[in-house]
mmCIF file of C-alpha atoms in Angstrom:
data_model
loop_
_atom_site.group_PDB
_atom_site.id
_atom_site.type_symbol
_atom_site.label_atom_id
_atom_site.label_comp_id
_atom_site.label_asym_id
_atom_site.label_seq_id
_atom_site.Cartn_x
_atom_site.Cartn_y
_atom_site.Cartn_z
ATOM 1 C CA UNK A 1167 27.327 -2.853 13.096
ATOM 2 C CA UNK A 1168 30.866 -3.779 14.195
ATOM 3 C CA UNK A 1169 30.329 -3.738 17.954
ATOM 4 C CA UNK A 1170 26.837 -5.245 17.809
ATOM 5 C CA UNK A 1171 26.726 -7.765 14.998
ATOM 6 C CA UNK A 1172 22.943 -8.183 15.100
ATOM 7 C CA UNK A 1173 22.654 -4.577 13.879
ATOM 8 C CA UNK A 1174 23.673 -5.883 10.478
ATOM 9 C CA UNK A 1175 20.222 -7.405 10.167
ATOM 10 C CA UNK A 1176 17.433 -5.317 8.613
ATOM 11 C CA UNK A 1177 15.111 -2.936 10.404
ATOM 12 C CA UNK A 1178 11.566 -3.584 9.112
ATOM 13 C CA UNK A 1179 9.031 -0.724 9.243
ATOM 14 C CA UNK A 1180 5.348 -1.577 8.666
ATOM 15 C CA UNK A 1181 3.076 1.321 7.680
ATOM 16 C CA UNK A 1182 -0.692 1.693 7.803
ATOM 17 C CA UNK A 1183 -3.026 4.524 6.893
ATOM 18 C CA UNK A 1184 -2.258 6.246 10.180
ATOM 19 C CA UNK A 1185 1.246 6.969 8.849
ATOM 20 C CA UNK A 1186 -0.150 8.989 5.960
ATOM 21 C CA UNK A 1187 -2.574 10.698 8.324
ATOM 22 C CA UNK A 1188 0.336 11.674 10.554
ATOM 23 C CA UNK A 1189 2.433 12.820 7.601
ATOM 24 C CA UNK A 1190 -0.379 14.876 6.057
ATOM 25 C CA UNK A 1191 -2.785 15.901 8.870
ATOM 26 C CA UNK A 1192 -4.155 18.749 6.729
ATOM 27 C CA UNK A 1193 -4.474 16.653 3.593
ATOM 28 C CA UNK A 1194 -2.310 16.439 0.507
ATOM 29 C CA UNK A 1195 -0.767 19.255 -1.542
ATOM 30 C CA UNK A 1196 -4.215 20.327 -2.736
ATOM 31 C CA UNK A 1197 -5.998 19.816 0.557
ATOM 32 C CA UNK A 1198 -7.487 16.421 -0.320
ATOM 33 C CA UNK A 1199 -8.111 14.217 2.671
ATOM 34 C CA UNK A 1200 -6.310 10.924 3.180
ATOM 35 C CA UNK A 1201 -9.073 8.481 4.143
ATOM 36 C CA UNK A 1202 -8.338 5.341 6.086
ATOM 37 C CA UNK A 1203 -10.132 2.205 4.876
ATOM 38 C CA UNK A 1204 -13.211 2.462 7.055
ATOM 39 C CA UNK A 1205 -13.686 6.078 5.875
ATOM 40 C CA UNK A 1206 -13.388 5.354 2.187
ATOM 41 C CA UNK A 1207 -17.114 4.890 1.437
ATOM 42 C CA UNK A 1208 -18.103 8.127 3.163
ATOM 43 C CA UNK A 1209 -15.293 10.326 1.929
ATOM 44 C CA UNK A 1210 -15.375 9.107 -1.677
ATOM 45 C CA UNK A 1211 -19.174 8.829 -1.851
ATOM 46 C CA UNK A 1212 -19.043 5.145 -2.625
ATOM 47 C CA UNK A 1213 -22.153 4.146 -0.652
ATOM 48 C CA UNK A 1214 -24.239 4.857 -3.736
ATOM 49 C CA UNK A 1215 -22.810 1.754 -5.395
ATOM 50 C CA UNK A 1216 -24.088 -0.541 -2.616
ATOM 51 C CA UNK A 1217 -27.676 -1.919 -2.419
ATOM 52 C CA UNK A 1218 -29.825 -0.349 0.312
ATOM 53 C CA UNK A 1219 -29.261 -3.194 2.771
ATOM 54 C CA UNK A 1220 -25.496 -2.613 2.591
ATOM 55 C CA UNK A 1221 -25.424 1.174 2.536
ATOM 56 C CA UNK A 1222 -24.996 1.663 6.299
ATOM 57 C CA UNK A 1223 -22.456 -1.156 6.553
ATOM 58 C CA UNK A 1224 -20.365 0.411 3.773
ATOM 59 C CA UNK A 1225 -19.969 3.538 5.934
ATOM 60 C CA UNK A 1226 -18.944 1.681 9.077
ATOM 61 C CA UNK A 1227 -17.152 -1.402 7.731
ATOM 62 C CA UNK A 1228 -16.255 -0.845 4.104
ATOM 63 C CA UNK A 1229 -14.329 -4.090 3.706
ATOM 64 C CA UNK A 1230 -17.198 -6.203 4.984
ATOM 65 C CA UNK A 1231 -19.712 -4.435 2.715
ATOM 66 C CA UNK A 1232 -17.371 -4.781 -0.284
ATOM 67 C CA UNK A 1233 -16.950 -8.485 0.451
ATOM 68 C CA UNK A 1234 -20.737 -9.026 0.583
ATOM 69 C CA UNK A 1235 -21.113 -7.117 -2.686
ATOM 70 C CA UNK A 1236 -18.415 -9.282 -4.221
ATOM 71 C CA UNK A 1237 -20.199 -12.471 -3.118
ATOM 72 C CA UNK A 1238 -23.338 -11.162 -4.842
ATOM 73 C CA UNK A 1239 -21.399 -10.907 -8.109
ATOM 74 C CA UNK A 1240 -22.539 -7.371 -8.948
ATOM 75 C CA UNK A 1241 -19.694 -6.625 -11.357
ATOM 76 C CA UNK A 1242 -20.627 -3.102 -12.624
ATOM 77 C CA UNK A 1243 -20.769 -1.756 -9.052
ATOM 78 C CA UNK A 1244 -17.517 -3.493 -8.053
ATOM 79 C CA UNK A 1245 -15.785 -2.039 -11.107
ATOM 80 C CA UNK A 1246 -17.105 1.471 -10.284
ATOM 81 C CA UNK A 1247 -15.822 1.190 -6.696
ATOM 82 C CA UNK A 1248 -12.422 -0.085 -7.820
ATOM 83 C CA UNK A 1249 -12.110 2.673 -10.415
ATOM 84 C CA UNK A 1250 -13.184 5.440 -8.007
ATOM 85 C CA UNK A 1251 -10.661 4.382 -5.366
ATOM 86 C CA UNK A 1252 -7.830 4.057 -7.876
ATOM 87 C CA UNK A 1253 -8.553 7.454 -9.405
ATOM 88 C CA UNK A 1254 -8.838 9.231 -6.063
ATOM 89 C CA UNK A 1255 -5.660 7.859 -4.537
ATOM 90 C CA UNK A 1256 -3.770 8.365 -7.838
ATOM 91 C CA UNK A 1257 -4.661 12.075 -7.682
ATOM 92 C CA UNK A 1258 -3.050 12.604 -4.275
ATOM 93 C CA UNK A 1259 0.226 14.579 -4.154
ATOM 94 C CA UNK A 1260 2.869 15.217 -1.516
ATOM 95 C CA UNK A 1261 3.278 18.870 -0.449
ATOM 96 C CA UNK A 1262 6.547 20.431 -1.625
ATOM 97 C CA UNK A 1263 7.808 20.780 1.966
ATOM 98 C CA UNK A 1264 10.017 18.090 3.493
ATOM 99 C CA UNK A 1265 7.725 15.356 4.678
ATOM 100 C CA UNK A 1266 7.668 12.535 7.218
ATOM 101 C CA UNK A 1267 8.071 10.051 4.352
ATOM 102 C CA UNK A 1268 11.203 11.866 3.179
ATOM 103 C CA UNK A 1269 12.698 11.562 6.682
ATOM 104 C CA UNK A 1270 11.731 7.918 6.931
ATOM 105 C CA UNK A 1271 13.435 6.928 3.684
ATOM 106 C CA UNK A 1272 16.549 8.984 4.471
ATOM 107 C CA UNK A 1273 16.903 7.538 7.966
ATOM 108 C CA UNK A 1274 16.963 3.855 6.888
ATOM 109 C CA UNK A 1275 19.732 1.826 5.268
ATOM 110 C CA UNK A 1276 19.677 -0.121 1.981
ATOM 111 C CA UNK A 1277 19.332 -3.393 3.900
ATOM 112 C CA UNK A 1278 16.279 -2.051 5.731
ATOM 113 C CA UNK A 1279 12.641 -2.459 4.634
ATOM 114 C CA UNK A 1280 9.513 -0.383 4.496
ATOM 115 C CA UNK A 1281 6.377 -2.486 4.003
ATOM 116 C CA UNK A 1282 3.109 -0.604 3.568
ATOM 117 C CA UNK A 1283 -0.577 -1.448 3.423
ATOM 118 C CA UNK A 1284 -1.328 1.959 1.914
ATOM 119 C CA UNK A 1285 -2.637 2.569 -1.609
ATOM 120 C CA UNK A 1286 -1.525 6.197 -1.678
ATOM 121 C CA UNK A 1287 1.451 7.269 -3.822
ATOM 122 C CA UNK A 1288 3.394 9.174 -1.139
ATOM 123 C CA UNK A 1289 6.283 6.748 -0.616
ATOM 124 C CA UNK A 1290 6.970 6.591 -4.359
ATOM 125 C CA UNK A 1291 6.555 10.334 -4.827
ATOM 126 C CA UNK A 1292 9.022 10.905 -1.997
ATOM 127 C CA UNK A 1293 11.499 8.471 -3.476
ATOM 128 C CA UNK A 1294 11.282 10.007 -6.951
ATOM 129 C CA UNK A 1295 11.948 13.554 -5.706
ATOM 130 C CA UNK A 1296 14.763 12.445 -3.394
ATOM 131 C CA UNK A 1297 16.367 10.618 -6.353
ATOM 132 C CA UNK A 1298 16.140 13.841 -8.405
ATOM 133 C CA UNK A 1299 18.075 15.562 -5.587
ATOM 134 C CA UNK A 1300 20.874 13.055 -5.896
ATOM 135 C CA UNK A 1301 20.003 10.439 -3.257
ATOM 136 C CA UNK A 1302 21.056 7.013 -4.512
ATOM 137 C CA UNK A 1303 20.655 4.701 -1.503
ATOM 138 C CA UNK A 1304 17.194 3.795 -0.247
ATOM 139 C CA UNK A 1305 15.538 1.157 1.927
ATOM 140 C CA UNK A 1306 13.563 -1.542 0.103
ATOM 141 C CA UNK A 1307 9.823 -0.983 -0.417
ATOM 142 C CA UNK A 1308 7.053 -3.569 -0.440
ATOM 143 C CA UNK A 1309 3.358 -2.867 -1.050
ATOM 144 C CA UNK A 1310 1.276 -5.474 0.718
ATOM 145 C CA UNK A 1311 -2.114 -4.254 -0.569
ATOM 146 C CA UNK A 1312 -0.964 -2.939 -3.917
ATOM 147 C CA UNK A 1313 -0.314 0.706 -4.781
ATOM 148 C CA UNK A 1314 -1.631 3.210 -7.293
ATOM 149 C CA UNK A 1315 1.869 4.091 -8.497
ATOM 150 C CA UNK A 1316 3.328 0.582 -8.753
ATOM 151 C CA UNK A 1317 2.644 -1.991 -11.453
ATOM 152 C CA UNK A 1318 3.893 -5.450 -12.247
ATOM 153 C CA UNK A 1319 5.163 -7.413 -15.264
ATOM 154 C CA UNK A 1320 3.779 -10.941 -14.948
ATOM 155 C CA UNK A 1321 6.086 -12.241 -17.633
ATOM 156 C CA UNK A 1322 9.336 -11.166 -16.051
ATOM 157 C CA UNK A 1323 8.170 -10.937 -12.414
ATOM 158 C CA UNK A 1324 9.379 -7.385 -11.897
ATOM 159 C CA UNK A 1325 7.625 -4.264 -10.634
ATOM 160 C CA UNK A 1326 7.898 -0.646 -11.744
ATOM 161 C CA UNK A 1327 6.097 2.662 -11.931
ATOM 162 C CA UNK A 1328 2.725 2.756 -13.636
ATOM 163 C CA UNK A 1329 3.169 4.213 -17.133
ATOM 164 C CA UNK A 1330 6.659 2.771 -17.510
ATOM 165 C CA UNK A 1331 7.679 -0.304 -19.477
ATOM 166 C CA UNK A 1332 9.417 -3.428 -18.313
ATOM 167 C CA UNK A 1333 13.095 -3.202 -19.316
ATOM 168 C CA UNK A 1334 13.140 -6.893 -20.268
ATOM 169 C CA UNK A 1335 10.045 -7.429 -22.429
ATOM 170 C CA UNK A 1336 9.003 -3.866 -23.177
ATOM 171 C CA UNK A 1337 5.420 -4.309 -21.968
ATOM 172 C CA UNK A 1338 3.801 -1.669 -19.780
ATOM 173 C CA UNK A 1339 3.529 -2.505 -16.093
ATOM 174 C CA UNK A 1340 0.030 -3.700 -15.178
ATOM 175 C CA UNK A 1341 -1.570 -1.764 -12.266
ATOM 176 C CA UNK A 1342 -1.657 -3.725 -9.021
ATOM 177 C CA UNK A 1343 -4.957 -4.869 -7.593
ATOM 178 C CA UNK A 1344 -6.123 -2.820 -4.594
ATOM 179 C CA UNK A 1345 -9.273 -4.454 -3.241
ATOM 180 C CA UNK A 1346 -9.949 -8.005 -2.140
ATOM 181 C CA UNK A 1347 -13.086 -9.547 -0.554
ATOM 182 C CA UNK A 1348 -12.419 -9.769 3.139
ATOM 183 C CA UNK A 1349 -13.423 -13.421 3.551
ATOM 184 C CA UNK A 1350 -11.022 -14.455 0.828
ATOM 185 C CA UNK A 1351 -7.976 -12.233 0.952
ATOM 186 C CA UNK A 1352 -5.943 -14.816 -0.887
ATOM 187 C CA UNK A 1353 -2.687 -13.060 -1.617
ATOM 188 C CA UNK A 1354 -1.326 -16.215 -3.170
ATOM 189 C CA UNK A 1355 -3.384 -15.840 -6.362
ATOM 190 C CA UNK A 1356 -1.848 -12.584 -7.657
ATOM 191 C CA UNK A 1357 1.701 -12.336 -8.914
ATOM 192 C CA UNK A 1358 2.667 -8.944 -7.509
ATOM 193 C CA UNK A 1359 0.948 -9.242 -4.136
ATOM 194 C CA UNK A 1360 2.227 -12.779 -3.636
ATOM 195 C CA UNK A 1361 5.793 -11.651 -4.223
ATOM 196 C CA UNK A 1362 5.419 -8.764 -1.766
ATOM 197 C CA UNK A 1363 4.085 -11.020 0.972
ATOM 198 C CA UNK A 1364 6.824 -13.603 0.420
ATOM 199 C CA UNK A 1365 9.375 -10.803 0.813
ATOM 200 C CA UNK A 1366 7.980 -9.403 4.039
ATOM 201 C CA UNK A 1367 7.772 -12.869 5.589
ATOM 202 C CA UNK A 1368 11.426 -13.401 4.691
ATOM 203 C CA UNK A 1369 12.608 -10.105 6.172
ATOM 204 C CA UNK A 1370 10.534 -10.394 9.331
ATOM 205 C CA UNK A 1371 12.208 -13.697 10.112
ATOM 206 C CA UNK A 1372 15.647 -12.116 10.061
ATOM 207 C CA UNK A 1373 15.176 -8.519 11.252
ATOM 208 C CA UNK A 1374 16.778 -7.005 14.360
ATOM 209 C CA UNK A 1375 13.977 -4.465 14.859
ATOM 210 C CA UNK A 1376 10.312 -4.288 13.802
ATOM 211 C CA UNK A 1377 8.437 -0.993 13.902
ATOM 212 C CA UNK A 1378 4.704 -0.642 13.303
ATOM 213 C CA UNK A 1379 3.463 2.872 12.480
ATOM 214 C CA UNK A 1380 -0.179 3.729 12.008
ATOM 215 C CA UNK A 1381 -1.531 0.236 11.544
ATOM 216 C CA UNK A 1382 -4.176 -1.335 13.786
ATOM 217 C CA UNK A 1383 -4.202 -4.886 12.345
ATOM 218 C CA UNK A 1384 -7.996 -5.119 12.000
ATOM 219 C CA UNK A 1385 -9.463 -8.563 12.609
ATOM 220 C CA UNK A 1386 -10.916 -8.487 9.083
ATOM 221 C CA UNK A 1387 -7.434 -8.585 7.580
ATOM 222 C CA UNK A 1388 -6.811 -12.215 8.411
ATOM 223 C CA UNK A 1389 -3.600 -12.527 6.373
ATOM 224 C CA UNK A 1390 -1.990 -9.515 8.068
ATOM 225 C CA UNK A 1391 -2.970 -10.665 11.556
ATOM 226 C CA UNK A 1392 -1.459 -14.070 10.884
ATOM 227 C CA UNK A 1393 1.692 -12.398 9.534
ATOM 228 C CA UNK A 1394 2.090 -10.340 12.706
#
């Protein structure tokens, strides 16, 4: 950082589901699989919530099927899908052994950034256990598609762990939204998500290095493709 001044800028790491697959190739602590988005309907048995004409599509292109279901306004089914996904990913646990996510957080500086599209709790679980071991300096985290462990206080515009209260107003953090219809992934209409996207745009403009790990930038994710 002295010899090469540009090194003082942040290193931004962008994670997709492939990162969690690489970190946990045999599943989580209890052997549960880590599905990527296109596998969600099959692995979590969500196809039953889709009408017959969308069943096959849900297994091959979950986002597109979810978007069509959303446009049909079938609220009970949408709520069941949202709940099932939140419950499954909330139940995932890191194995006790040192993990790829532990290494990633320990190898980056406080000025660096990890931005993730993943719903799973592994980054937060890693950070919590590292903090218990005495680690005090971590890279910044941003959750571009929400996360099952992170909530938001709309009043004070701060985020925190689900189940905890905002230190300013005392209200519990509201769980972040996980699913959006693919044709209208408007991340500007949700407080938490909007803040995360503003942050990653800011850091990408000024970073010295940008690493993408396990993310394919699907054409359906218009906002992400435009960001990249």
